[in-house]
PDB file of C-alpha atoms and ligand atoms in Angstrom:
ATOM      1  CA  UNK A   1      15.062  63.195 -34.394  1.00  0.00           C
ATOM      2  CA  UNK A   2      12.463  61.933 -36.979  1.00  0.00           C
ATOM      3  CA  UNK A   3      11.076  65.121 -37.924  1.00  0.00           C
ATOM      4  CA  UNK A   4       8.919  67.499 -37.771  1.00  0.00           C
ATOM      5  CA  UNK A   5       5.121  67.140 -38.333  1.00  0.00           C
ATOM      6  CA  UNK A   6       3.178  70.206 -40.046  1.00  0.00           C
ATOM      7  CA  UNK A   7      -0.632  70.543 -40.232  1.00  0.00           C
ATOM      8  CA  UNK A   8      -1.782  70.993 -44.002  1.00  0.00           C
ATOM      9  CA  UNK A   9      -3.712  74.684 -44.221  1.00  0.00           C
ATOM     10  CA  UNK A  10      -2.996  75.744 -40.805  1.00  0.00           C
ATOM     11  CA  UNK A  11       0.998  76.425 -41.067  1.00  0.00           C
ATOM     12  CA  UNK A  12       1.449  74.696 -37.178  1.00  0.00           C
ATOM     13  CA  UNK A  13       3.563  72.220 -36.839  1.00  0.00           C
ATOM     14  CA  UNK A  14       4.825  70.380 -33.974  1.00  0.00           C
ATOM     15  CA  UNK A  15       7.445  67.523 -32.786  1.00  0.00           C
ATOM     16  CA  UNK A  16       6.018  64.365 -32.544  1.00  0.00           C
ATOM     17  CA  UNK A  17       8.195  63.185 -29.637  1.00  0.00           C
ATOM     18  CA  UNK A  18       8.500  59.378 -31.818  1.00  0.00           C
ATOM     19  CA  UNK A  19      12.264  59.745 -31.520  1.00  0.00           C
ATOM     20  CA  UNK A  20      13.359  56.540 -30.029  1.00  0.00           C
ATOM     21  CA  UNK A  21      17.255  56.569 -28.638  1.00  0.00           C
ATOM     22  CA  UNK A  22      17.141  53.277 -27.686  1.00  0.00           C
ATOM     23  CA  UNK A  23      18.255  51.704 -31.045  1.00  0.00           C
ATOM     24  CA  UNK A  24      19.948  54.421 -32.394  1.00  0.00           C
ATOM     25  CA  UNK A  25      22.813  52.555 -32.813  1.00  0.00           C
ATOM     26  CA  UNK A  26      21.256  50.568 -35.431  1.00  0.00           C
ATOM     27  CA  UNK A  27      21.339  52.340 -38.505  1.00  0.00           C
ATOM     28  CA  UNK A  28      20.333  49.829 -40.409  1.00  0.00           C
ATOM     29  CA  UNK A  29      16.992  50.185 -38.912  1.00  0.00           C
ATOM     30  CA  UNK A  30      16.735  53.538 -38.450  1.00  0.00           C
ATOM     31  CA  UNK A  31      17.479  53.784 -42.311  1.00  0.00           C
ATOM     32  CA  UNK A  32      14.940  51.379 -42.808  1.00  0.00           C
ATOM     33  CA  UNK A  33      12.548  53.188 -40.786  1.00  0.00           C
ATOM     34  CA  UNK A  34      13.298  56.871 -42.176  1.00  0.00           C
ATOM     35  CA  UNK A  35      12.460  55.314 -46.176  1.00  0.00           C
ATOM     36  CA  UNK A  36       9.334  53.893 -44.586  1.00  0.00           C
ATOM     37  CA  UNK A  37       8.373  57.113 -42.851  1.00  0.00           C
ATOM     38  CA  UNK A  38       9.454  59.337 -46.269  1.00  0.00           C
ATOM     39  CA  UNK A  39       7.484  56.731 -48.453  1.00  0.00           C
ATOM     40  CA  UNK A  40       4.257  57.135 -46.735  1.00  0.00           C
ATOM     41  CA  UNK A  41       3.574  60.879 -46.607  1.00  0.00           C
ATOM     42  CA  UNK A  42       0.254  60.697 -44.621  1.00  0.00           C
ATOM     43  CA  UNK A  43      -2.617  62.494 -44.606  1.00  0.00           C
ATOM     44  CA  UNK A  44      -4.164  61.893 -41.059  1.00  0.00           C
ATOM     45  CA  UNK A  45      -7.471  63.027 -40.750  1.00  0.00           C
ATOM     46  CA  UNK A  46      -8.892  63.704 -37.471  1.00  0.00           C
ATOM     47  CA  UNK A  47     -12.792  64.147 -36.874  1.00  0.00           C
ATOM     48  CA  UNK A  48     -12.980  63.497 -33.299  1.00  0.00           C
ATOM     49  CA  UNK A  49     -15.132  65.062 -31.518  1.00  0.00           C
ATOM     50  CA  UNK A  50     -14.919  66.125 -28.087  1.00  0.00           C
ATOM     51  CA  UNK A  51     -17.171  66.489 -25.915  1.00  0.00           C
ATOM     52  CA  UNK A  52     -21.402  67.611 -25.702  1.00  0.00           C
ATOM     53  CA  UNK A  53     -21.308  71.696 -25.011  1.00  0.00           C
ATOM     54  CA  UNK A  54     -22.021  70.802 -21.410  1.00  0.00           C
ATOM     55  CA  UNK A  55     -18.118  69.830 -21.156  1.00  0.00           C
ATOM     56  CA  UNK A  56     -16.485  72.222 -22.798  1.00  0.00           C
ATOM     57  CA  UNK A  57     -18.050  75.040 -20.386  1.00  0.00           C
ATOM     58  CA  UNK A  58     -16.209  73.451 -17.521  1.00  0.00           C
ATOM     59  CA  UNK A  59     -15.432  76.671 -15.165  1.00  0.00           C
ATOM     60  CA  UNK A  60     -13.049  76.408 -12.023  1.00  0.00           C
ATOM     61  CA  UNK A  61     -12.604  72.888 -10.957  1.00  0.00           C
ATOM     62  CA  UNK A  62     -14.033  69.562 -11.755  1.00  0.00           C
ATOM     63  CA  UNK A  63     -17.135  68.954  -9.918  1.00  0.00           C
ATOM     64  CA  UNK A  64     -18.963  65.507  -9.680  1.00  0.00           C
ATOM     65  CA  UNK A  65     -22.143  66.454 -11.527  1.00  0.00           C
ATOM     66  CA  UNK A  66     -19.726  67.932 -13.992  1.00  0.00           C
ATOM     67  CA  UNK A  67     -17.899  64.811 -14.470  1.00  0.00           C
ATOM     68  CA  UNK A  68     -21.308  63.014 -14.028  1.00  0.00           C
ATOM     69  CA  UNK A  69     -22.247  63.880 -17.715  1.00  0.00           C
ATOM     70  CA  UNK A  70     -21.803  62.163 -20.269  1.00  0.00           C
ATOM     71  CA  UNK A  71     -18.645  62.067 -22.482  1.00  0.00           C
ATOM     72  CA  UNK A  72     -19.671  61.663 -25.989  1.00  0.00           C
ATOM     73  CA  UNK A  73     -17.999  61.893 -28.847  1.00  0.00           C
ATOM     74  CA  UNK A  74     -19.665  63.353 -32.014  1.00  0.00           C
ATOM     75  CA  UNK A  75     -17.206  62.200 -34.998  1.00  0.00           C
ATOM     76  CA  UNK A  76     -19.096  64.581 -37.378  1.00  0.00           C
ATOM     77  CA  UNK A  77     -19.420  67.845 -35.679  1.00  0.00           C
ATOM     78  CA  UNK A  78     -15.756  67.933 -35.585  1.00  0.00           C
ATOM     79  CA  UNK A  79     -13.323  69.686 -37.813  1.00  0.00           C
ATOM     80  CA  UNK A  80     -11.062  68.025 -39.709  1.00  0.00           C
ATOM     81  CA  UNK A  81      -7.725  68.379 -39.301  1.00  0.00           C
ATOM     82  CA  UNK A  82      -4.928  67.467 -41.923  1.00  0.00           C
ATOM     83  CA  UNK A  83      -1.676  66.530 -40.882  1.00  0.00           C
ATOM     84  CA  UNK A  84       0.971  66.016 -43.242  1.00  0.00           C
ATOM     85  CA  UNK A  85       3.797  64.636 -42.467  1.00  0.00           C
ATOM     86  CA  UNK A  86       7.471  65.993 -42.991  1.00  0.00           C
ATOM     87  CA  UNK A  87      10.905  64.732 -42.320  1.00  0.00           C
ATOM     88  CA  UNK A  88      13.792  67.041 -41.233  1.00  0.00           C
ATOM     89  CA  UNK A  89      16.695  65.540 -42.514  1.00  0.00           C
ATOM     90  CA  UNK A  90      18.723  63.986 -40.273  1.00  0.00           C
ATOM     91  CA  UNK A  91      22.659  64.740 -40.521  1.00  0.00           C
ATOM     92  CA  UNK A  92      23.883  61.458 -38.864  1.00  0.00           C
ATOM     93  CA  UNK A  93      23.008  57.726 -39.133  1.00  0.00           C
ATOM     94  CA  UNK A  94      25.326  57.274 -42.621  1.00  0.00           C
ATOM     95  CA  UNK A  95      25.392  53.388 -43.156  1.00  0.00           C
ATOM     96  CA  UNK A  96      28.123  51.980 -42.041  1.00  0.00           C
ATOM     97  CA  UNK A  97      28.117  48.760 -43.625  1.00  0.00           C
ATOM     98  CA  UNK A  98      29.951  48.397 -47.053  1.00  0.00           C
ATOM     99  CA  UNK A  99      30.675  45.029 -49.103  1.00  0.00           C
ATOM    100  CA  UNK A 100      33.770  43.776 -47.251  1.00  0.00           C
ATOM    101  CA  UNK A 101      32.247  44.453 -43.779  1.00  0.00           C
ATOM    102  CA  UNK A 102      32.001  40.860 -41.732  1.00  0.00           C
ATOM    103  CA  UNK A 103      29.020  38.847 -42.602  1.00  0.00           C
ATOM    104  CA  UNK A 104      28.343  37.432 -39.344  1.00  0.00           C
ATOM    105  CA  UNK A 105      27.374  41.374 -38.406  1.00  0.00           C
ATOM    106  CA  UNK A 106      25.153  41.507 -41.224  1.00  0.00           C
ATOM    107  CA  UNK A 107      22.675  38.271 -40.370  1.00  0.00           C
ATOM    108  CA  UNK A 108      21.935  40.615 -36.882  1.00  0.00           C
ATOM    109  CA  UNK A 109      18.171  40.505 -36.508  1.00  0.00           C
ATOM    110  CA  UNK A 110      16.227  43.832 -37.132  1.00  0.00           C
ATOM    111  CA  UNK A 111      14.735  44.469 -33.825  1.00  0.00           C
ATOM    112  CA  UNK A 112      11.435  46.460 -34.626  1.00  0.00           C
ATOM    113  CA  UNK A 113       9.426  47.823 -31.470  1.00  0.00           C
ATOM    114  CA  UNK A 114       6.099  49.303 -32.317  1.00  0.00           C
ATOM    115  CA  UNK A 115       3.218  51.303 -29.730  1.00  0.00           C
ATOM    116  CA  UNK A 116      -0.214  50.175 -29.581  1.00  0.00           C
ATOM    117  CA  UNK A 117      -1.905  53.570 -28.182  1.00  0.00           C
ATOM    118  CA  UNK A 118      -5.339  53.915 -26.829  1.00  0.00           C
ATOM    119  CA  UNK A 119      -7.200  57.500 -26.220  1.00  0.00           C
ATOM    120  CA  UNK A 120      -9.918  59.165 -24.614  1.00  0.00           C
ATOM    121  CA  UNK A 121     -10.996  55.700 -22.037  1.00  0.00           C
ATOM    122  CA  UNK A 122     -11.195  54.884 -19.451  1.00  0.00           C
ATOM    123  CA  UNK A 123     -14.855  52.864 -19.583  1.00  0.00           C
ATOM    124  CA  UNK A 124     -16.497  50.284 -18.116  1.00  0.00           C
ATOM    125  CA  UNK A 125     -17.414  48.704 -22.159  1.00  0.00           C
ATOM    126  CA  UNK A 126     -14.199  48.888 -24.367  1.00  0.00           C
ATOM    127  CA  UNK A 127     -11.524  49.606 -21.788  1.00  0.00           C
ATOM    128  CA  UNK A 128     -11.787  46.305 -20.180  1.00  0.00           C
ATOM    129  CA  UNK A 129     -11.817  44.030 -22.794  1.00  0.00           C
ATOM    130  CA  UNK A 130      -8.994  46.015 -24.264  1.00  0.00           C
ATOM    131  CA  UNK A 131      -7.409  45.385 -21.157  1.00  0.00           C
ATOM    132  CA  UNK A 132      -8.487  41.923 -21.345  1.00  0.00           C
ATOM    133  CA  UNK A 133      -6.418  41.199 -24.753  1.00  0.00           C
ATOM    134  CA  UNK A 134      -3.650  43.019 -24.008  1.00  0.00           C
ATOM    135  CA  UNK A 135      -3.241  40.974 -20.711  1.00  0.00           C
ATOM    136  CA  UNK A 136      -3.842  37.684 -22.522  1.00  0.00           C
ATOM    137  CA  UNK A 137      -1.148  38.312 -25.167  1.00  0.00           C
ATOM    138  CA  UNK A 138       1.796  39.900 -22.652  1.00  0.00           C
ATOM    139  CA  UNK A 139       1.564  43.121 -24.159  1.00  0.00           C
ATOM    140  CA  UNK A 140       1.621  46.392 -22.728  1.00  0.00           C
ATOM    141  CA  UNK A 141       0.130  49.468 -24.340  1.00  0.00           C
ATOM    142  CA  UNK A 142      -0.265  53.305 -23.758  1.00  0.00           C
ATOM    143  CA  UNK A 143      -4.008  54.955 -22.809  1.00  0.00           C
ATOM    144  CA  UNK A 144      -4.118  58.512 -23.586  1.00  0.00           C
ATOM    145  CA  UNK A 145      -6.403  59.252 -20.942  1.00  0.00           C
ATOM    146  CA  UNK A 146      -9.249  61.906 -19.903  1.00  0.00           C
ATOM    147  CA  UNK A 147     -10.035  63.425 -16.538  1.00  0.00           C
ATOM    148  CA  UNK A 148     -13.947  62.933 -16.788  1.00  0.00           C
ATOM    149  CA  UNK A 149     -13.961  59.404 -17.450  1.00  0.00           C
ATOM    150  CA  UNK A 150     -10.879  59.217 -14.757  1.00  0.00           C
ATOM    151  CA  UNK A 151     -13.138  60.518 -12.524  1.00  0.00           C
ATOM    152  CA  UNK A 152     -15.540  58.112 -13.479  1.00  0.00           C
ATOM    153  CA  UNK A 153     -13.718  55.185 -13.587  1.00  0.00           C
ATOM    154  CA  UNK A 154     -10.627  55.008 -11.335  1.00  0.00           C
ATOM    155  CA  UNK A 155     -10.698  51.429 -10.977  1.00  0.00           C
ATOM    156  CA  UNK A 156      -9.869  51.206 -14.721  1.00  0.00           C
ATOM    157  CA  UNK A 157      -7.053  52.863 -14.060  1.00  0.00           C
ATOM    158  CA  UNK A 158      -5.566  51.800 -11.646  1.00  0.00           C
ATOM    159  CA  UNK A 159      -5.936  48.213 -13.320  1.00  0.00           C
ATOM    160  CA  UNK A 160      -4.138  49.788 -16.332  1.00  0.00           C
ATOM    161  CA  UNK A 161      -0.756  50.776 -14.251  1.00  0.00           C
ATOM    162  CA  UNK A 162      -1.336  47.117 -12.020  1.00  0.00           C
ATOM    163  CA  UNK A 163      -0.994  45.357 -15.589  1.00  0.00           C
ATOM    164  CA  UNK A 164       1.810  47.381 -16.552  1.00  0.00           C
ATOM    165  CA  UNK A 165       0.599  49.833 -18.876  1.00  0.00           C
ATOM    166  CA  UNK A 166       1.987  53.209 -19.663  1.00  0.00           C
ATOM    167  CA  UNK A 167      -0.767  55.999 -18.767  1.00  0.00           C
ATOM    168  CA  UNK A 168      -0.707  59.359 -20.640  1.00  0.00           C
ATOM    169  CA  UNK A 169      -2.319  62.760 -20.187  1.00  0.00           C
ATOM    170  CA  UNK A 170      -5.142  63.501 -22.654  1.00  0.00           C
ATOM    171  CA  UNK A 171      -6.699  66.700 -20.772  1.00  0.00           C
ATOM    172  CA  UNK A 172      -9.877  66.727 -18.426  1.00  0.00           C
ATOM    173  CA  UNK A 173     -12.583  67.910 -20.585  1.00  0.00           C
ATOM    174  CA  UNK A 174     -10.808  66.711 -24.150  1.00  0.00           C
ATOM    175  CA  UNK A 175     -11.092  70.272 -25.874  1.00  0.00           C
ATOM    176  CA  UNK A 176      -9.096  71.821 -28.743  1.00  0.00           C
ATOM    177  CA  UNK A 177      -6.019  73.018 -26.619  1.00  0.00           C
ATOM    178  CA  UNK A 178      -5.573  75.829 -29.413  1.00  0.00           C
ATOM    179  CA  UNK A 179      -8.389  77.364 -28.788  1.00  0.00           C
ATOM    180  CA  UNK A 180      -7.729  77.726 -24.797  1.00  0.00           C
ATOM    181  CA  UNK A 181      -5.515  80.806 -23.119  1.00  0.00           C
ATOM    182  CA  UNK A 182      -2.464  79.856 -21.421  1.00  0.00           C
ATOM    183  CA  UNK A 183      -4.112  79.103 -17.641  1.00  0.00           C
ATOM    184  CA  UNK A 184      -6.989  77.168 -19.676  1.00  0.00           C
ATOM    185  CA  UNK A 185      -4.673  75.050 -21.144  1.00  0.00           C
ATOM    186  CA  UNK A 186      -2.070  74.468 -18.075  1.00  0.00           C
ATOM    187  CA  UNK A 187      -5.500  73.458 -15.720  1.00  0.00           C
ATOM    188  CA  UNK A 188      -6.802  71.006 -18.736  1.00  0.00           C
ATOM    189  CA  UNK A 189      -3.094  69.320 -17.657  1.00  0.00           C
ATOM    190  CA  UNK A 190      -2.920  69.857 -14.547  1.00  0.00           C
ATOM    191  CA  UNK A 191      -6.118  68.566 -12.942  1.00  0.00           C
ATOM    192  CA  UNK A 192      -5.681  65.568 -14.891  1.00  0.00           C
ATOM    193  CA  UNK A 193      -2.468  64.818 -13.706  1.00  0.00           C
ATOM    194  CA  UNK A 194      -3.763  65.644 -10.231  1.00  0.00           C
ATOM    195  CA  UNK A 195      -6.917  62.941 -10.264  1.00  0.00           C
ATOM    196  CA  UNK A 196      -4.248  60.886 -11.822  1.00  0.00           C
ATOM    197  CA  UNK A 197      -2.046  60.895  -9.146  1.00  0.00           C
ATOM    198  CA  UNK A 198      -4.637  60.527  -6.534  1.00  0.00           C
ATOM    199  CA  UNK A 199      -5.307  57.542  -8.012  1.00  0.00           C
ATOM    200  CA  UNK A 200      -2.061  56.012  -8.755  1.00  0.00           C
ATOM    201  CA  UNK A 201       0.457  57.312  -6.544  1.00  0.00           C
ATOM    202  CA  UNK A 202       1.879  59.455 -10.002  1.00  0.00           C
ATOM    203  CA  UNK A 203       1.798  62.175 -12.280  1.00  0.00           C
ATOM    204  CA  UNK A 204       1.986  61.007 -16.040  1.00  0.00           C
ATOM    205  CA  UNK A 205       4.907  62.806 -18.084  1.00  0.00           C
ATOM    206  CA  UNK A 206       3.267  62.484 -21.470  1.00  0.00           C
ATOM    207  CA  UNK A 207       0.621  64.752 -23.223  1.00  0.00           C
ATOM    208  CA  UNK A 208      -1.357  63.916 -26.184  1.00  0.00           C
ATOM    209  CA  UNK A 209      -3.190  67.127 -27.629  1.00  0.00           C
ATOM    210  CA  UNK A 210      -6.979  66.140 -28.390  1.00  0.00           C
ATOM    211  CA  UNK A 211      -7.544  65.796 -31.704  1.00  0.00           C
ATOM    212  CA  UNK A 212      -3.639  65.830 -32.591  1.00  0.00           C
ATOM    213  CA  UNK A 213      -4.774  69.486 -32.349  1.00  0.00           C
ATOM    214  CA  UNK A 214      -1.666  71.765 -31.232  1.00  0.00           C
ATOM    215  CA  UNK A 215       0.623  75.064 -32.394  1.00  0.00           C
ATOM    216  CA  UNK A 216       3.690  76.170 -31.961  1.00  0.00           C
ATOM    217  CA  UNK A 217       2.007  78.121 -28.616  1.00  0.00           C
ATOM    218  CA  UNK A 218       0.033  74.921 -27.393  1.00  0.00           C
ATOM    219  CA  UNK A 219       3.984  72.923 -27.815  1.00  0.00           C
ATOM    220  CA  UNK A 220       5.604  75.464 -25.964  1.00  0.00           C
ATOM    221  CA  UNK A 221       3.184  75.922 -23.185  1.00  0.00           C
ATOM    222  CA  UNK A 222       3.425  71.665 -22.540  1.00  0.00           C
ATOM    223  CA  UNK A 223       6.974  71.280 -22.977  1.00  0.00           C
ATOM    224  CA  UNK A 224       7.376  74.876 -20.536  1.00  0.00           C
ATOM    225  CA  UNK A 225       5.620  72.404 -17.647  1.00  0.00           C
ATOM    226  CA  UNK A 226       8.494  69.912 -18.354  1.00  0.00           C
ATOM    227  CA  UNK A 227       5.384  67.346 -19.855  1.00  0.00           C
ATOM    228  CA  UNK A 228       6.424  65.783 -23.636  1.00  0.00           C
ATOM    229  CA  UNK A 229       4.257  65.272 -25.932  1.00  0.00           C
ATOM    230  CA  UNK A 230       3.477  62.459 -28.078  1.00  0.00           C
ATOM    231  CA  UNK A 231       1.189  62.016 -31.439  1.00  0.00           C
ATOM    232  CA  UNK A 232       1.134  58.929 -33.495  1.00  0.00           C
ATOM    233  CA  UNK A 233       2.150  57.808 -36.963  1.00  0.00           C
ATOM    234  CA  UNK A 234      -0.299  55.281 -37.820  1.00  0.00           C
ATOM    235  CA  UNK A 235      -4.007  56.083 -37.811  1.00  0.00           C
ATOM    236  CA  UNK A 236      -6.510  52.978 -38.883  1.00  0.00           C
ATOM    237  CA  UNK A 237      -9.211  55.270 -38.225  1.00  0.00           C
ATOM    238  CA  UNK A 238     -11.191  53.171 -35.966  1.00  0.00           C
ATOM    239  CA  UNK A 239     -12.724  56.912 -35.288  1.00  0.00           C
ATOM    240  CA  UNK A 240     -14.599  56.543 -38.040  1.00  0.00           C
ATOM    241  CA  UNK A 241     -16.194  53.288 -37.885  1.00  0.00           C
ATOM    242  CA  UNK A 242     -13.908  52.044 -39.660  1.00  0.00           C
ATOM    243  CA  UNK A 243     -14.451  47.982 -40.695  1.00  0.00           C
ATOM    244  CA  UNK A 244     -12.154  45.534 -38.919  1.00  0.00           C
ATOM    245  CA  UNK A 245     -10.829  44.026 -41.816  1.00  0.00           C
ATOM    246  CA  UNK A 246      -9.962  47.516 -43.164  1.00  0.00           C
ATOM    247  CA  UNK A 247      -8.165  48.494 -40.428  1.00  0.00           C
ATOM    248  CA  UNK A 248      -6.469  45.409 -40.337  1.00  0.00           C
ATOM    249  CA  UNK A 249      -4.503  46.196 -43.612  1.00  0.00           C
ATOM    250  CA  UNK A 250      -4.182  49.686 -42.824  1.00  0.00           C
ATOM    251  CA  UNK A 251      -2.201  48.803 -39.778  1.00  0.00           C
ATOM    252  CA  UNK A 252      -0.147  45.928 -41.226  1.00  0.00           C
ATOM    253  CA  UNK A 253       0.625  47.827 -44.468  1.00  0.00           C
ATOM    254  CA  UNK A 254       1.791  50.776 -42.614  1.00  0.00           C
ATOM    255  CA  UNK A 255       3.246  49.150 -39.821  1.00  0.00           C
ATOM    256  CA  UNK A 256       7.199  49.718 -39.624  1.00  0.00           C
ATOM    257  CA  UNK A 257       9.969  50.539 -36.756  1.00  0.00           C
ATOM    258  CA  UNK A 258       8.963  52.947 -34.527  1.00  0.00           C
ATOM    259  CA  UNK A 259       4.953  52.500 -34.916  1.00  0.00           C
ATOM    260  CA  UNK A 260       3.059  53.923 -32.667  1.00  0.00           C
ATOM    261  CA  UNK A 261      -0.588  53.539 -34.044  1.00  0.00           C
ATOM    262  CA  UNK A 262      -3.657  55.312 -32.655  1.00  0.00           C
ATOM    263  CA  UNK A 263      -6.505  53.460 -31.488  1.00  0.00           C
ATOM    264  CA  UNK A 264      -9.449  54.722 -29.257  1.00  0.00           C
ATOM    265  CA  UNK A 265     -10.792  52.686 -26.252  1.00  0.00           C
ATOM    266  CA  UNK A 266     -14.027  54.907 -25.627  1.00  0.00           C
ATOM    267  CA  UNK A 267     -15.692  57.924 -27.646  1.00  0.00           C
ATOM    268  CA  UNK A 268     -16.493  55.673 -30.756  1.00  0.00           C
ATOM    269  CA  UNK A 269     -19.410  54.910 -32.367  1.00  0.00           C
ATOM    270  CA  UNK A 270     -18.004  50.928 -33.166  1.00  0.00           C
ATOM    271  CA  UNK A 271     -14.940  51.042 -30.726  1.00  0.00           C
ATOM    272  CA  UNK A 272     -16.168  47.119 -30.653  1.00  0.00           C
ATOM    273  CA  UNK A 273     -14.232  46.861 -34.131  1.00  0.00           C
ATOM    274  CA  UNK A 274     -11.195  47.839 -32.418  1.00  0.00           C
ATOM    275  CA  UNK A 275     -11.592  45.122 -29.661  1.00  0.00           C
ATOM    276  CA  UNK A 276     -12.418  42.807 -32.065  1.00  0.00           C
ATOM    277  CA  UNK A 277      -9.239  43.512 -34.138  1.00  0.00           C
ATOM    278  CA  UNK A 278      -7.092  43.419 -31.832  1.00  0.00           C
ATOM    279  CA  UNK A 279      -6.024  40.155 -30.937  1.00  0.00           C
ATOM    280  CA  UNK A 280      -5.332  39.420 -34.768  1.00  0.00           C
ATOM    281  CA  UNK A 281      -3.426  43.002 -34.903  1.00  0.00           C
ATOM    282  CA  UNK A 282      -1.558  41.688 -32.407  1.00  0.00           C
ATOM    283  CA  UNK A 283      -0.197  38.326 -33.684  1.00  0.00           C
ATOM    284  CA  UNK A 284       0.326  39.219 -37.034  1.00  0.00           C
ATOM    285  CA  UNK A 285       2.757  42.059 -36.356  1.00  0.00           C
ATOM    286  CA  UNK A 286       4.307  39.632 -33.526  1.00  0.00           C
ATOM    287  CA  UNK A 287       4.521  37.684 -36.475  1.00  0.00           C
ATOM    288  CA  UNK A 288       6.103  39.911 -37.712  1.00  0.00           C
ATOM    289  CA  UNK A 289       8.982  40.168 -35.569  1.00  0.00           C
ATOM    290  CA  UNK A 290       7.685  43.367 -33.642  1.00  0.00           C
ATOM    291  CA  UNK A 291       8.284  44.001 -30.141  1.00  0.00           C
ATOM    292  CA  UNK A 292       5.394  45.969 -28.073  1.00  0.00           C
ATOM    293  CA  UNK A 293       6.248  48.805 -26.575  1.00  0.00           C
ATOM    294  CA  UNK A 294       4.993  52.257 -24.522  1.00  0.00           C
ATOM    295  CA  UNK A 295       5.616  55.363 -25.832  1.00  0.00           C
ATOM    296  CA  UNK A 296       8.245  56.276 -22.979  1.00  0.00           C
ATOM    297  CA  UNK A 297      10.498  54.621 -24.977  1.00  0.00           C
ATOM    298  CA  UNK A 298      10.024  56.885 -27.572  1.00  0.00           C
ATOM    299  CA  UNK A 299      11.202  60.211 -25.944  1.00  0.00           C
ATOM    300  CA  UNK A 300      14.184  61.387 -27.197  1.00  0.00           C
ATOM    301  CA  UNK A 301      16.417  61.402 -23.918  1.00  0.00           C
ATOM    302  CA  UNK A 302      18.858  63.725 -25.060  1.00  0.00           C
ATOM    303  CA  UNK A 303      16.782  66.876 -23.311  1.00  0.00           C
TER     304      UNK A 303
HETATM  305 ZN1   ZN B 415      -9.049  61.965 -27.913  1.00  0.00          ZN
END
């Protein structure tokens, strides 16, 4: 497990469901990973917002001129949430390798896989051209994705799964699932699975909370439905309007094993500065030596 993430001020705290089993053999890497992670205490701040009032008054279930209206995100309306970052310690993984061990074992290549996430699309602006790079370069990629602009756009999504990509549950109506009773919550998840699956044939199996927003309650009610959830670990705040060349180094300075970094395909103000960092994102950390992967792979498999 890496660890437990805890929101500064607020006391919740969640798993963030990066727990990749897939190279847990290699404690070299995982070693490598865990210093990264413990060096780089983050403070992730989260100003999304969701969606105008006329979406989050959604009552019994989706309608078309419901879904007709507009999905807009208003980045400073929304609260900002601090999430610090914590590591439980792990009790396994001791390094193996000591001075006399065979050298031929010790040239191994690191093998570093990394997530290239994408929330609150599908559109007919960003999405594509996303989609566009991604296909380009070979790499597949996970949309966190939201039942209005589903509803919407369907043909966007179904290109994502054609291409190969990983598609993710990121509620109907995008709200603050903390704020939302129990059945609130469950039809956010559940109607978006359900448009999902008219689409494609299949019910994603992965939540992300909006706004990384989520308690101990809001974890328990997801994982209940048998759904994981998973958050991110690098955040170049392309939210925010943040400059391309600025998210550039955020990304490559935080970049590391088990990356999964958040990026937004719709709901921005300049989502264009994500497009247009992308393809150099891309080819620096392949560079790099990292692999692209979904966030599937990320599950721990153990449950
Ligand atoms: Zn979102």
């Amino acid at each position: 497990m890496i660890g437990l993430l805890s929101i500064t001020g607020t006391g919740c705290s969640f798993y963030p469901a990066i727990t990749p089993v897939a190279h847990k053999q290699q404690s070299n890497v995982d070693n490598i990973a865990k210093q990264n992670v413990e060096e780089s205490i983050k403070h992730i701040h989260l100003d999304l917002d969701g969606l105008k009032s006329g979406l989050d008054k959604h009552e019994g279930q989706p309608n078309k001129s419901e879904a007709n209206e507009q999905f807009v995100v208003d980045f400073k309306n929304q609260p900002i949430i601090d999430i610090t970052k914590e590591l439980e310690k792990e009790t396994d993984n001791t390094d193996q390798d000591g001075p006399g061990e065979d050298p031929v074992t010790e040239i191994v290549e690191e093998q570093k896989v990394i997530a290239l996430t994408f929330d609150d699309g599908p559109d007919l602006k960003y999405t594509p051209q996303v989609l566009d790079i991604l296909l380009e370069k070979n790499i597949k990629a996970t949309f966190f994705i939201v039942g209005v602009q589903i509803n919407k756009y369907p043909e966007v999504v179904l290109r994502m799964v054609e291409e190969g990509h990983l598609i993710a549950n990121h509620t109907y109506y995008h709200p603050n699932l903390t704020t939302l009773n129990k059945a609130e919550l469950l039809k956010e998840l559940d109607d978006t699975d359900d448009l999902i699956e008219s689409i494609v044939g299949f019910k994603p199996q992965i939540v992300r909370p909006p706004y990384g927003a989520i308690n101990k309650e809001v974890r328990q009610r997801i994982e209940e439905t048998g759904r994981s959830i998973v958050m991110w670990n690098i955040d170049p705040r392309d939210w925010a309007s943040t400059p391309v060349k600025e998210m550039y180094e955020n990304v490559m300075t935080n970049a590391r094993d088990k990356g999964n970094i958040l990026f937004h395909s719709f709901g921005g103000k300049q989502i264009q500065n994500t497009v247009d960092l992308l393809p150099d994102v891309i080819d620096s950390l392949t560079e790099e030596g990292y692999t692209f992967v979904t966030v599937d792979q990320y599950l721990d498999n153990d449950e």
